[in-house]
Amino acid sequence: MTLVSYLRNEKTKNRIVALITECISYFRSISSREDLQYFSASVYNWFFRECMVKNQYVIFSENQYAEIKKLYEKLVFDLKKKADERAHIPVEKIVSLHRNSLIGILGHSGGSAAPSPAICSEYTLDLQEKILHLQISFLAEPILDIGCGEQALLTKELRKNNKTVIGIDQFFHSDAADYLLCKNWLEFEYQSCSWGSIVSHMAFSNHFIHHLSGQTGMAGKYEEVFFAILDSLKPGGTFYYAPAIPSIENKVDTEKYSIKRYETVYNAQVFSVTHIRKCI
Ligand SMILES: C[S@@+](CC[C@H](N)C(=O)[O-])C[C@H]1O[C@@H](n2cnc3c(N)ncnc32)[C@H](O)[C@@H]1O
């Protein structure tokens, strides 16, 4: 089922309506603008988690992130009004209006992308460090973590180690941490010669491989961004990522960059990893 057909489906809608009706009193506890922001960010993230279970490779633009976020704020606001008995509109109507607006925003991204059986998950800090062959204390700064995840475990650990780091992801971090940004990696302004280290564990390159092998028409955009990421390294800076993308790495100018490949075995699974360093 695509996202749009999921949203149009009466059964899935009725399930949500029943769930909300059962816990409508919960919305009464929202008493400030901050509560509303926090609550709507949680439901926004829930929506993205649901999307990724259906198809982790679906692409939304940053405008869509913002519009979806607004829509969830409105939903939570309307349900709060309903819970306070200040609105007579039935929950079913609120949910239907919300779903229709969501379908309007999703446009083609939600409807056309083929569902994928591969489910997106987040990884422990230990696994990320071992697979990427990272030695946190030696990482050059500033550091960018592309697709850092909802929990941003690696980014947070780097912060704990007093590293200057930014994590980007389509998830929204409601604790408003200024170093965790809700950004699309295809639209992010990497800026030439800016980063001492860039890490991306099971994120950017994994999606790139998916678009290389499929008929999505996005491989060219991914390639353009891949080279923009390399260009954004400072001289001597390194891009650490997994999985490796040999067909693209073969196009990297070895006069300007040096490439090291590793195979890491973790829990009896083999992971391919690449480090690309910009020459000084
Ligand atoms: C498999 S998870 C890996 C997260 C983390 N790096 C880890 O290893 O635990 C991939 C992450 O990429 C993010 N992602 C997918 N497409 C994205 C995009 N276009 N822009 C930013 N983040 C994206 C997802 O939200 C997800 O958190």
XYZ file of C-alpha atoms and ligand atoms in Angstrom:
307
model
C 0.000 0.000 0.000
C 1.475 3.414 -0.934
C 1.284 6.286 1.542
C -1.550 7.950 -0.322
C -3.606 4.779 -0.563
C -2.906 4.180 3.149
C -4.268 7.663 3.889
C -7.316 7.119 1.669
C -8.073 3.759 3.239
C -11.227 3.829 5.414
C -10.033 0.995 7.668
C -6.781 2.708 8.606
C -8.697 5.961 9.159
C -11.241 4.276 11.439
C -8.449 2.725 13.478
C -6.885 6.152 14.058
C -10.271 7.738 14.880
C -10.950 4.989 17.463
C -7.502 5.447 18.976
C -7.854 9.234 19.254
C -11.388 9.014 20.626
C -10.192 6.614 23.299
C -7.474 8.954 24.509
C -8.991 12.360 23.666
C -8.756 13.490 27.313
C -4.984 13.318 26.919
C -5.105 16.442 24.723
C -6.537 18.429 27.656
C -3.150 18.291 29.317
C -1.693 20.540 26.593
C -1.520 23.877 28.344
C 1.105 25.964 26.575
C 2.541 26.779 23.160
C 5.610 24.656 24.107
C 3.385 21.655 24.945
C 1.670 22.054 21.581
C 5.007 22.225 19.757
C 6.341 19.215 21.648
C 3.234 17.144 21.059
C 2.920 17.986 17.370
C 6.639 17.280 16.825
C 6.123 13.842 18.377
C 3.219 13.100 16.030
C 5.169 14.502 13.055
C 8.015 12.073 13.903
C 5.505 9.263 14.301
C 4.266 10.056 10.754
C 7.833 9.843 9.405
C 8.429 6.566 11.230
C 5.245 5.186 9.643
C 6.381 6.421 6.218
C 9.705 4.699 6.613
C 8.106 1.420 7.588
C 6.157 1.614 4.322
C 8.958 2.962 2.148
C 12.147 4.309 3.682
C 13.268 5.739 0.330
C 10.347 8.118 -0.183
C 11.605 11.677 -0.703
C 10.020 14.799 0.785
C 11.300 18.312 0.237
C 12.074 20.675 3.123
C 8.928 22.645 2.166
C 6.963 19.462 2.641
C 8.610 18.885 6.048
C 7.492 22.388 7.079
C 3.957 21.985 5.720
C 3.538 18.564 7.327
C 4.786 19.986 10.630
C 2.202 22.817 10.398
C -0.528 20.314 9.603
C 0.297 18.303 12.713
C 0.242 21.484 14.814
C -3.240 22.199 13.477
C -4.345 18.614 14.143
C -3.132 18.737 17.747
C -4.694 22.205 18.207
C -8.068 20.994 16.844
C -7.986 17.883 19.033
C -7.129 20.002 22.063
C -10.182 22.203 21.299
C -12.287 19.077 20.934
C -10.971 17.674 24.237
C -11.803 20.957 25.977
C -15.282 20.745 24.429
C -14.761 24.064 22.665
C -15.399 22.445 19.243
C -18.406 20.452 18.083
C -16.778 18.974 15.024
C -16.519 15.142 15.332
C -13.079 13.515 15.657
C -13.812 11.628 12.446
C -14.162 14.926 10.566
C -10.960 16.352 12.071
C -9.045 13.224 11.027
C -10.562 13.194 7.510
C -9.663 16.857 6.926
C -6.160 16.225 8.213
C -5.655 13.184 5.981
C -6.944 15.014 2.901
C -4.578 17.920 3.538
C -1.743 15.443 4.009
C -2.551 13.794 0.679
C -2.524 17.263 -0.928
C 0.970 17.957 0.459
C 2.389 14.533 -0.378
C 1.459 14.934 -4.032
C 3.610 12.607 -6.037
C 6.198 11.657 -3.415
C 3.756 9.666 -1.358
C 1.778 8.194 -4.161
C 4.287 7.131 -6.721
C 7.129 5.663 -4.706
C 7.196 1.896 -4.710
C 7.007 0.322 -1.277
C 10.266 -1.185 -0.127
C 10.670 -4.213 2.084
C 13.840 -2.781 3.633
C 12.921 -1.112 6.891
C 14.906 1.824 8.184
C 16.254 1.489 11.683
C 18.646 3.269 13.987
C 21.870 1.740 15.191
C 23.684 1.666 18.502
C 26.596 3.963 19.079
C 28.953 1.000 19.420
C 27.856 -0.405 16.056
C 28.192 2.956 14.269
C 31.666 3.570 15.688
C 32.892 0.054 14.868
C 31.422 -0.140 11.385
C 32.635 3.292 10.332
C 36.060 2.715 11.975
C 35.692 5.956 13.905
C 37.950 7.161 16.652
C 35.856 9.927 18.096
C 38.673 11.811 19.808
C 40.626 12.023 16.537
C 37.780 13.302 14.354
C 38.583 16.685 12.825
C 35.997 19.427 13.411
C 33.505 20.706 12.598
C 31.657 17.426 12.062
C 28.504 16.861 10.031
C 26.374 13.734 10.620
C 24.171 13.229 7.540
C 20.967 11.296 8.332
C 21.801 11.260 12.055
C 18.511 9.553 12.981
C 15.687 10.491 15.320
C 17.775 9.584 18.356
C 20.977 11.052 16.885
C 23.090 8.779 19.087
C 26.392 9.428 17.333
C 25.846 13.197 17.084
C 24.967 13.385 20.784
C 28.018 11.321 21.734
C 30.232 13.647 19.696
C 28.711 16.610 21.569
C 29.396 14.891 24.885
C 33.013 14.655 23.755
C 33.009 18.436 23.258
C 33.119 18.148 19.476
C 31.572 20.830 17.304
C 28.966 18.845 15.413
C 25.727 19.235 13.484
C 23.322 16.402 12.735
C 20.777 16.647 9.934
C 17.739 14.443 9.434
C 14.134 14.651 8.303
C 13.086 13.942 11.902
C 12.265 16.910 14.056
C 14.108 17.211 17.359
C 11.599 18.717 19.705
C 14.160 19.387 22.411
C 15.068 22.242 20.016
C 18.750 21.338 20.114
C 20.357 23.867 17.804
C 22.852 21.275 16.573
C 20.123 18.850 15.355
C 18.513 20.241 12.228
C 15.428 19.105 10.346
C 16.934 19.221 6.843
C 16.749 17.241 3.636
C 20.225 16.012 2.695
C 19.427 16.697 -0.976
C 18.776 20.386 -0.234
C 21.324 21.076 2.511
C 23.911 23.746 1.720
C 27.131 21.838 2.381
C 29.395 24.788 1.372
C 32.839 24.263 -0.102
C 35.759 23.493 2.295
C 33.642 23.634 5.474
C 33.816 20.308 7.337
C 36.705 18.536 9.055
C 34.743 15.264 9.122
C 31.485 14.110 7.605
C 29.829 10.885 8.761
C 26.822 9.108 7.345
C 26.001 5.696 8.713
C 23.470 3.603 6.769
C 21.935 6.786 5.492
C 22.937 8.870 2.435
C 24.899 6.139 0.581
C 22.268 3.517 1.351
C 19.626 5.703 -0.335
C 22.022 6.524 -3.176
C 22.458 2.783 -3.880
C 18.698 2.333 -3.884
C 18.269 5.119 -6.465
C 21.166 3.780 -8.576
C 19.549 0.402 -8.873
C 15.957 1.537 -9.315
C 13.917 3.466 -11.832
C 13.292 6.448 -9.589
C 15.093 9.031 -11.740
C 16.923 10.363 -8.647
C 20.376 8.803 -9.169
C 21.672 11.931 -10.966
C 20.616 14.209 -8.093
C 22.249 11.864 -5.560
C 25.474 11.861 -7.580
C 25.491 15.680 -7.734
C 25.011 15.876 -3.943
C 27.646 13.176 -3.310
C 30.261 15.320 -5.090
C 29.025 18.459 -3.297
C 29.593 16.598 -0.002
C 33.184 15.749 -1.031
C 33.767 19.346 -2.080
C 32.503 20.552 1.307
C 35.379 18.774 3.103
C 38.197 20.969 4.319
C 41.619 20.017 2.914
C 42.639 16.962 4.981
C 38.990 16.336 5.951
C 37.352 12.897 5.607
C 33.937 11.577 4.627
C 33.204 8.326 6.554
C 30.235 6.340 5.336
C 28.609 2.943 4.960
C 27.599 1.180 2.832
C 30.249 1.756 0.178
C 29.225 2.758 -3.378
C 32.025 1.339 -5.584
C 30.492 2.431 -8.909
C 30.521 6.102 -7.821
C 33.770 5.927 -5.893
C 35.425 4.893 -9.185
C 34.521 8.353 -10.541
C 36.258 10.239 -7.700
C 39.301 12.244 -8.802
C 42.192 10.461 -7.059
C 44.449 13.484 -7.633
C 42.224 15.383 -5.201
C 40.986 12.642 -2.865
C 42.343 9.415 -1.399
C 39.986 6.493 -0.870
C 40.188 3.674 1.690
C 37.743 0.794 1.802
C 37.078 -1.572 4.695
C 34.876 -4.543 5.332
C 33.699 -4.700 8.929
C 32.204 -7.796 10.476
C 29.710 -7.008 13.212
C 27.432 -9.641 14.741
C 28.370 -12.025 11.908
C 27.283 -9.510 9.250
C 29.677 -7.916 6.784
C 29.460 -4.145 6.172
C 31.342 -2.281 3.461
C 32.727 1.072 4.555
C 34.509 3.888 2.722
C 36.672 6.768 3.930
C 37.332 9.503 1.369
C 39.930 12.088 2.380
C 40.424 15.403 0.605
C 44.108 15.935 -0.140
C 45.845 18.929 1.408
C 18.852 3.892 8.717
S 18.624 5.458 9.473
C 20.267 5.679 10.113
C 20.325 6.676 11.233
C 21.707 6.794 11.903
N 22.712 7.294 10.992
C 22.112 5.463 12.486
O 22.986 4.800 11.948
O 21.509 5.073 13.505
C 18.580 6.585 8.060
C 18.195 8.002 8.438
O 18.198 8.790 7.247
C 17.161 9.753 7.368
N 16.800 10.268 6.028
C 16.236 9.590 4.994
N 16.086 10.399 3.931
C 16.552 11.613 4.309
C 16.682 12.864 3.637
N 16.295 13.018 2.354
N 17.218 13.907 4.310
C 17.619 13.773 5.609
N 17.529 12.591 6.301
C 17.011 11.540 5.644
C 16.036 8.983 8.024
O 15.098 9.853 8.629
C 16.796 8.115 9.020
O 16.857 8.730 10.280
